[in-house]
Coordinates of C-alpha atoms in Angstrom, one line a residue:
M1 CA 19.3 257.1 -19.2
A2 CA 18.8 254.7 -22.0
I3 CA 16.4 251.9 -21.2
P4 CA 17.9 248.4 -21.8
R5 CA 14.9 247.1 -23.8
G6 CA 14.1 247.4 -27.5
G7 CA 11.5 250.0 -28.5
L8 CA 11.7 252.1 -25.4
P9 CA 12.9 255.7 -25.1
G10 CA 16.6 256.5 -24.6
P11 CA 17.7 260.1 -24.0
H12 CA 17.6 261.2 -27.6
D13 CA 14.1 259.9 -28.3
V14 CA 12.2 262.1 -25.8
G15 CA 11.5 265.8 -26.5
K16 CA 8.6 266.4 -24.2
V17 CA 7.3 264.9 -20.9
L18 CA 4.1 265.3 -18.9
A19 CA 4.3 264.1 -15.3
F20 CA 1.2 263.8 -13.2
G21 CA 1.0 263.7 -9.4
A22 CA -2.1 263.5 -7.1
H23 CA -0.8 265.9 -4.7
P24 CA 1.8 268.9 -4.7
D25 CA 5.1 267.1 -3.5
D26 CA 4.3 263.6 -5.0
L27 CA 6.4 264.3 -8.2
D28 CA 9.3 265.6 -6.1
F29 CA 9.5 262.5 -3.9
G30 CA 8.7 260.2 -6.9
V31 CA 10.5 261.5 -10.0
A32 CA 12.3 264.8 -9.5
G33 CA 15.7 263.4 -10.0
T34 CA 14.8 261.9 -13.4
V35 CA 13.0 265.1 -14.3
S36 CA 16.2 267.1 -13.5
A37 CA 18.4 264.8 -15.5
W38 CA 15.9 265.1 -18.5
V39 CA 15.8 268.9 -18.2
A40 CA 19.5 268.9 -18.1
Q41 CA 19.4 267.3 -21.6
G42 CA 17.1 269.8 -23.0
I43 CA 13.9 268.0 -22.6
E44 CA 10.7 269.9 -21.9
V45 CA 8.8 268.7 -18.9
H46 CA 5.5 269.9 -17.6
Y47 CA 3.8 268.9 -14.3
G48 CA 0.1 268.1 -13.9
I49 CA -1.1 268.2 -10.3
M50 CA -4.5 266.5 -9.8
T51 CA -5.5 267.9 -6.3
D52 CA -4.7 271.1 -4.4
G53 CA -3.4 269.2 -1.4
D54 CA -6.1 271.0 0.8
A55 CA -6.0 268.1 3.2
G56 CA -2.4 268.3 4.0
G57 CA -0.3 270.2 6.4
F58 CA -0.1 270.1 10.2
D59 CA -0.6 273.8 11.3
P60 CA -4.4 274.7 12.0
A61 CA -3.3 278.3 11.2
H62 CA -2.6 277.4 7.7
R63 CA -6.1 276.1 6.8
A64 CA -7.4 279.2 5.0
E65 CA -4.4 279.6 2.9
I66 CA -3.2 276.0 2.4
V67 CA -4.4 275.7 -1.2
A68 CA -2.3 278.8 -2.1
M69 CA 0.6 277.8 -0.1
R70 CA 0.8 274.4 -1.7
R71 CA 0.4 275.6 -5.2
D72 CA 3.3 278.2 -4.3
E73 CA 5.5 275.3 -2.9
Q74 CA 4.9 273.1 -6.0
R75 CA 5.8 275.8 -8.4
A76 CA 8.9 276.6 -6.4
A77 CA 9.8 272.9 -6.2
A78 CA 9.3 272.5 -9.9
A79 CA 11.6 275.3 -10.6
R80 CA 14.4 273.6 -8.6
V81 CA 14.6 270.9 -11.1
G82 CA 14.1 273.1 -14.2
V83 CA 10.4 272.9 -14.7
S84 CA 8.5 276.1 -15.4
E85 CA 5.0 274.9 -16.4
V86 CA 2.7 273.4 -13.5
H87 CA -0.9 272.7 -14.5
F88 CA -3.3 272.5 -11.5
L89 CA -6.5 270.5 -12.1
G90 CA -7.8 271.7 -8.8
Y91 CA -9.8 268.6 -7.4
P92 CA -10.2 268.2 -3.6
D93 CA -7.5 266.3 -1.7
G94 CA -8.8 263.0 -0.4
Y95 CA -11.6 262.7 -2.7
L96 CA -10.0 261.9 -6.1
E97 CA -11.7 259.3 -8.2
P98 CA -11.0 258.2 -11.9
T99 CA -14.2 259.6 -13.0
H100 CA -14.9 260.8 -16.6
E101 CA -14.6 264.4 -15.5
V102 CA -11.0 263.6 -14.3
Q103 CA -10.2 261.6 -17.3
R104 CA -11.4 264.3 -19.6
D105 CA -9.2 266.9 -18.0
V106 CA -6.3 264.6 -18.4
V107 CA -7.0 263.8 -22.0
R108 CA -7.2 267.5 -22.7
L109 CA -4.0 268.3 -21.2
I110 CA -2.1 265.4 -23.0
R111 CA -3.7 266.3 -26.3
M112 CA -2.8 269.9 -25.8
L113 CA 0.8 269.1 -24.9
R114 CA 1.4 266.0 -27.0
P115 CA 4.2 264.5 -24.8
D116 CA 6.5 261.6 -25.8
V117 CA 6.4 260.2 -22.3
V118 CA 3.5 260.6 -19.6
I119 CA 4.6 259.9 -16.1
A120 CA 2.0 258.9 -13.5
Q121 CA 1.5 257.1 -10.2
H122 CA 1.2 253.3 -10.3
P123 CA -2.5 252.4 -10.2
E124 CA -1.8 249.2 -8.3
R125 CA -1.4 249.2 -4.5
N126 CA 2.0 248.7 -3.1
W127 CA 1.7 246.6 -0.1
S128 CA 5.4 247.0 0.8
S129 CA 4.8 250.8 1.4
L130 CA 1.1 251.6 1.8
Q131 CA 1.8 255.2 2.0
M132 CA 2.8 255.1 -1.6
S133 CA -0.7 253.9 -2.5
H134 CA -2.6 256.7 -0.9
P135 CA -6.2 256.4 -2.4
D136 CA -5.6 259.7 -4.4
H137 CA -2.3 258.2 -5.9
L138 CA -4.2 254.9 -7.0
A139 CA -7.0 257.1 -8.5
S140 CA -4.6 259.4 -10.2
G141 CA -2.7 256.5 -11.8
E142 CA -5.9 254.8 -12.9
A143 CA -7.4 258.1 -14.4
V144 CA -4.2 258.7 -16.4
T145 CA -3.9 255.2 -17.6
R146 CA -7.5 255.1 -18.6
A147 CA -7.2 258.4 -20.4
I148 CA -4.2 257.4 -22.3
Y149 CA -5.9 254.4 -23.7
P150 CA -8.2 254.6 -25.5
A151 CA -9.7 258.2 -24.9
T152 CA -6.6 260.3 -25.8
E153 CA -6.3 258.6 -29.2
N154 CA -9.9 258.2 -29.9
P155 CA -11.4 261.2 -31.5
Y156 CA -14.8 260.1 -30.7
A157 CA -14.1 260.1 -26.9
Y158 CA -15.0 263.4 -25.4
P159 CA -15.9 264.9 -28.8
E160 CA -16.2 268.3 -27.3
L161 CA -12.4 268.3 -26.9
E162 CA -11.9 267.3 -30.6
E163 CA -14.5 270.2 -31.5
A164 CA -12.4 272.6 -29.2
G165 CA -9.2 271.8 -31.3
F166 CA -7.7 269.2 -29.1
A167 CA -7.0 266.5 -31.6
A168 CA -6.6 263.0 -30.8
Y169 CA -3.1 261.9 -30.0
R170 CA -1.2 258.5 -29.6
V171 CA 0.9 258.6 -26.4
P172 CA 4.2 256.6 -27.0
W173 CA 5.1 255.7 -23.4
L174 CA 3.8 255.5 -19.9
W175 CA 6.2 255.6 -17.1
L176 CA 4.6 254.6 -13.7
Y177 CA 6.2 255.4 -10.3
G178 CA 5.5 254.1 -6.9
A179 CA 5.1 250.7 -8.4
P180 CA 5.1 247.4 -6.7
E181 CA 8.6 245.9 -6.7
E182 CA 7.6 243.2 -9.1
R183 CA 6.3 245.7 -11.6
V184 CA 9.6 247.7 -11.7
N185 CA 11.4 247.3 -15.1
H186 CA 13.5 250.2 -15.2
V187 CA 15.5 252.4 -12.8
V188 CA 17.3 255.8 -13.5
D189 CA 20.5 256.6 -11.7
I190 CA 20.0 260.1 -10.4
T191 CA 23.2 260.4 -8.3
D192 CA 24.4 263.4 -10.1
H193 CA 20.9 265.0 -9.6
V194 CA 20.0 264.1 -6.1
E195 CA 20.7 267.6 -4.6
A196 CA 18.2 269.1 -7.1
K197 CA 15.7 266.5 -6.0
L198 CA 16.3 267.3 -2.3
E199 CA 16.1 271.1 -3.0
A200 CA 12.6 270.5 -4.4
I201 CA 11.5 268.4 -1.5
R202 CA 12.8 271.0 1.0
V203 CA 10.4 273.6 -0.4
H204 CA 7.4 271.7 0.8
L205 CA 7.6 272.8 4.5
S206 CA 3.9 272.8 5.0
Q207 CA 4.1 269.1 4.8
H208 CA 7.6 268.0 6.0
P209 CA 8.8 270.3 8.9
D210 CA 11.4 267.6 10.0
I211 CA 13.4 268.0 6.8
A212 CA 16.6 266.2 8.2
A213 CA 14.6 263.1 8.7
T214 CA 12.8 263.3 5.5
E215 CA 16.2 263.6 3.5
R216 CA 17.6 260.6 5.4
F217 CA 14.4 258.5 4.4
V218 CA 14.7 259.7 0.8
R219 CA 18.5 259.0 0.5
A220 CA 18.0 255.5 2.0
R221 CA 15.2 254.6 -0.4
L222 CA 17.1 255.9 -3.2
A223 CA 20.2 253.9 -2.3
A224 CA 18.0 250.6 -1.9
T225 CA 16.6 251.1 -5.2
A226 CA 20.0 251.6 -6.7
A227 CA 21.4 248.5 -4.9
G228 CA 18.4 246.4 -5.9
A229 CA 19.2 247.3 -9.5
G230 CA 22.8 246.3 -9.2
L231 CA 24.3 249.7 -9.4
Q232 CA 27.6 250.3 -7.6
A233 CA 27.6 251.3 -4.0
G234 CA 27.0 254.9 -3.3
R235 CA 24.7 255.3 -6.3
L236 CA 21.1 256.5 -6.0
A237 CA 18.1 255.6 -8.4
E238 CA 14.5 256.1 -8.9
A239 CA 12.4 253.2 -10.0
F240 CA 9.7 252.9 -12.8
H241 CA 7.3 250.5 -14.4
V242 CA 7.8 251.5 -18.1
V243 CA 4.8 250.7 -20.5
T244 CA 5.1 251.0 -24.4
V245 CA 1.7 252.2 -25.3
N246 CA 2.3 253.0 -29.0
S247 CA 5.4 251.8 -30.7
P248 CA 5.9 251.8 -34.6
E249 CA 4.5 248.2 -34.5
T250 CA 1.3 249.0 -32.4
I251 CA -2.0 248.3 -34.3
A252 CA -4.9 250.3 -33.2
G253 CA -6.8 248.4 -30.5
F254 CA -4.1 245.7 -29.9

């Protein structure tokens, strides 16, 4: 689990993680193996879900209950990898933008939880897999990145939050998933946690009725990530673009 670069977190440097996804199921496809490994080490992980996924699904009969269904699926999926706290921001699926309203909600949650690592979707479009770059994914990643710097650590940004007791906080690390290949600078071997990841994905039946095909796709992508990182044959890995936001050497504004 340690990252082979100075100043970045190894397994004993992380106590709390806040992971954001644009939709219910994004985190399960993107980072659930890493989350399962962290939880197994005693690290506290929270999920923040930007939209309710109300534009997802395939069965017209589910439209009236799709929001409740997807929230239930996400809670159940999170539990499969040991996450008990899921925070829903409640924005409409397909309309997410990195507005100040969204950024303020992100700042509030980060200041409330004060995590060592924030995980978010990459704000740059991935042309090798356009599906990873759903407009909501890009907006979610951009909103989180903007929120982390400078607003989260600036007590004069969104002063109403400071007045409400959400004190400014300097985030140490940002881990981005769904990154363009040239941005990836870290992979996590999740071979020992892949079953927990797949169990989480299986919960999202409203979105992925052909679970066998979905699992084949996920395994193939994890295997390709591991092979590309030089891991032994048969290993499976998740990929990240890890950014140091505030190290002990960081000077405010630089």
